[in-house]
Amino acid sequence: MTPIRIVVLISGSGSNLQAIIDGCKSGQINGSIAAVISNKADAYGLTRAKLADIHTEVLDHKAYASRDAYDNALADVINQFSPDLVVLAGFMRILTPDLVQKFKGKMLNIHPSLLPKYQGLNTHQRAIDANDAEHGVSVHFVTEELDGGPVIVQAKVAIESNETAQSLAEKVHVQEHVIYPLVVQWFSEHRLTMEAEHAVLDNQVVPAQGVNYP
């Protein structure tokens, strides 16, 4: 089976990037990261990539006059590396429909909520404020709708009575670092595809809220 080429987009510390780097290094993922691209030059994820001898690129969104201009340039940079899969790992940009279309079916995102709940930001505090009993994280294919593409996997955590947004975020991060490499693994093994706006795993349509992990 031919190893896949992965491009990872980041804006920050890159802890999910590190989980995927580790997954490639251990052989869990049948592939390698061809490049890490950040819209912020000071993103620590760039250091993680360099420590793993992975090529890095910085494309500062502030240098572009519009979202469309930036995304057109970003697509050009991504395409230089001929990726089979594009992974958004804390990339804090809302993508234009044109960019999403270019990589439809081979772009993944991770979102810290049990989608379709709490799309957007501040998900941990919103779950606490709603008195939810559980919270979690979702990995999904990227479509034009913000945090709205087909969900592949969800992992759940309990919300305790004394929970803070910070403590809840830490619990969710633990799950993120397990399920994101797992989904990339499935994709690398050609077990996971997106067909007709559905995630398909092992030739079965994945339920609307994804596979529950574990």
Short mmCIF file of N, CA and C in Angstrom, two decimals, residues 13-16 19 89-90 110-113 123-124 135-137 155-157 165-181:
data_model
loop_
_atom_site.label_atom_id
_atom_site.label_comp_id
_atom_site.label_asym_id
_atom_site.label_seq_id
_atom_site.Cartn_x
_atom_site.Cartn_y
_atom_site.Cartn_z
N SER A 13 0.23 25.92 18.93
CA SER A 13 1.24 25.07 19.58
C SER A 13 1.47 23.75 18.86
N GLY A 14 0.46 23.26 18.16
CA GLY A 14 0.66 22.07 17.35
C GLY A 14 0.68 20.76 18.12
N SER A 15 -0.11 20.66 19.18
CA SER A 15 -0.10 19.40 19.94
C SER A 15 -0.73 18.27 19.12
N ASN A 16 -1.75 18.58 18.34
CA ASN A 16 -2.33 17.55 17.46
C ASN A 16 -1.38 17.22 16.32
N ALA A 19 0.92 14.69 17.69
CA ALA A 19 0.31 13.36 17.76
C ALA A 19 0.36 12.68 16.40
N ALA A 89 -4.97 21.36 11.94
CA ALA A 89 -4.64 21.05 13.34
C ALA A 89 -4.49 22.36 14.10
N GLY A 90 -5.65 22.94 14.46
CA GLY A 90 -5.61 24.23 15.14
C GLY A 90 -5.29 25.35 14.18
N ILE A 110 -10.43 18.94 13.27
CA ILE A 110 -10.82 18.48 14.60
C ILE A 110 -11.45 19.65 15.33
N HIS A 111 -12.55 19.37 16.02
CA HIS A 111 -13.29 20.45 16.69
C HIS A 111 -13.65 20.02 18.11
N PRO A 112 -13.36 20.89 19.10
CA PRO A 112 -13.56 20.50 20.50
C PRO A 112 -15.00 20.62 20.98
N SER A 113 -15.87 19.84 20.38
CA SER A 113 -17.24 19.70 20.89
C SER A 113 -17.83 18.44 20.26
N THR A 123 -15.98 26.53 23.12
CA THR A 123 -16.87 25.38 23.24
C THR A 123 -16.92 24.82 24.66
N HIS A 124 -15.79 24.84 25.36
CA HIS A 124 -15.75 24.22 26.70
C HIS A 124 -16.64 25.00 27.67
N HIS A 135 -19.15 16.27 27.30
CA HIS A 135 -18.57 17.15 26.28
C HIS A 135 -17.62 16.26 25.49
N GLY A 136 -16.91 16.83 24.56
CA GLY A 136 -15.97 15.97 23.84
C GLY A 136 -15.38 16.64 22.63
N VAL A 137 -15.02 15.80 21.67
CA VAL A 137 -14.30 16.27 20.49
C VAL A 137 -14.74 15.46 19.27
N ALA A 155 -15.18 11.50 20.57
CA ALA A 155 -14.79 10.96 21.88
C ALA A 155 -15.43 11.85 22.95
N LYS A 156 -15.98 11.20 23.98
CA LYS A 156 -16.72 11.94 25.00
C LYS A 156 -15.96 11.96 26.33
N VAL A 157 -16.16 13.05 27.07
CA VAL A 157 -15.64 13.15 28.44
C VAL A 157 -16.76 13.66 29.33
N ALA A 165 -13.41 25.64 32.36
CA ALA A 165 -13.12 25.53 30.93
C ALA A 165 -11.71 24.97 30.72
N GLN A 166 -10.78 25.36 31.60
CA GLN A 166 -9.40 24.90 31.47
C GLN A 166 -9.28 23.39 31.75
N SER A 167 -9.91 22.95 32.83
CA SER A 167 -9.81 21.52 33.17
C SER A 167 -10.52 20.66 32.12
N LEU A 168 -11.62 21.19 31.59
CA LEU A 168 -12.35 20.45 30.56
C LEU A 168 -11.53 20.38 29.27
N ALA A 169 -10.89 21.49 28.94
CA ALA A 169 -10.04 21.51 27.74
C ALA A 169 -8.92 20.48 27.85
N GLU A 170 -8.34 20.35 29.04
CA GLU A 170 -7.25 19.38 29.22
C GLU A 170 -7.74 17.95 29.02
N LYS A 171 -8.94 17.65 29.51
CA LYS A 171 -9.50 16.31 29.31
C LYS A 171 -9.78 16.04 27.83
N VAL A 172 -10.28 17.05 27.15
CA VAL A 172 -10.59 16.91 25.73
C VAL A 172 -9.31 16.72 24.92
N HIS A 173 -8.25 17.47 25.29
CA HIS A 173 -6.98 17.35 24.57
C HIS A 173 -6.45 15.93 24.59
N VAL A 174 -6.59 15.27 25.71
CA VAL A 174 -6.13 13.87 25.81
C VAL A 174 -6.81 13.01 24.74
N GLN A 175 -8.10 13.22 24.57
CA GLN A 175 -8.85 12.45 23.58
C GLN A 175 -8.49 12.86 22.15
N GLU A 176 -8.25 14.16 21.95
CA GLU A 176 -7.87 14.65 20.63
C GLU A 176 -6.64 13.91 20.11
N HIS A 177 -5.67 13.75 21.01
CA HIS A 177 -4.39 13.20 20.60
C HIS A 177 -4.47 11.69 20.31
N VAL A 178 -5.59 11.09 20.64
CA VAL A 178 -5.83 9.68 20.32
C VAL A 178 -6.63 9.56 19.02
N ILE A 179 -7.71 10.32 18.91
CA ILE A 179 -8.61 10.08 17.78
C ILE A 179 -8.15 10.72 16.48
N TYR A 180 -7.37 11.81 16.55
CA TYR A 180 -6.94 12.42 15.29
C TYR A 180 -5.96 11.52 14.54
N PRO A 181 -4.91 11.00 15.19
CA PRO A 181 -4.05 10.05 14.48
C PRO A 181 -4.81 8.81 14.01
#
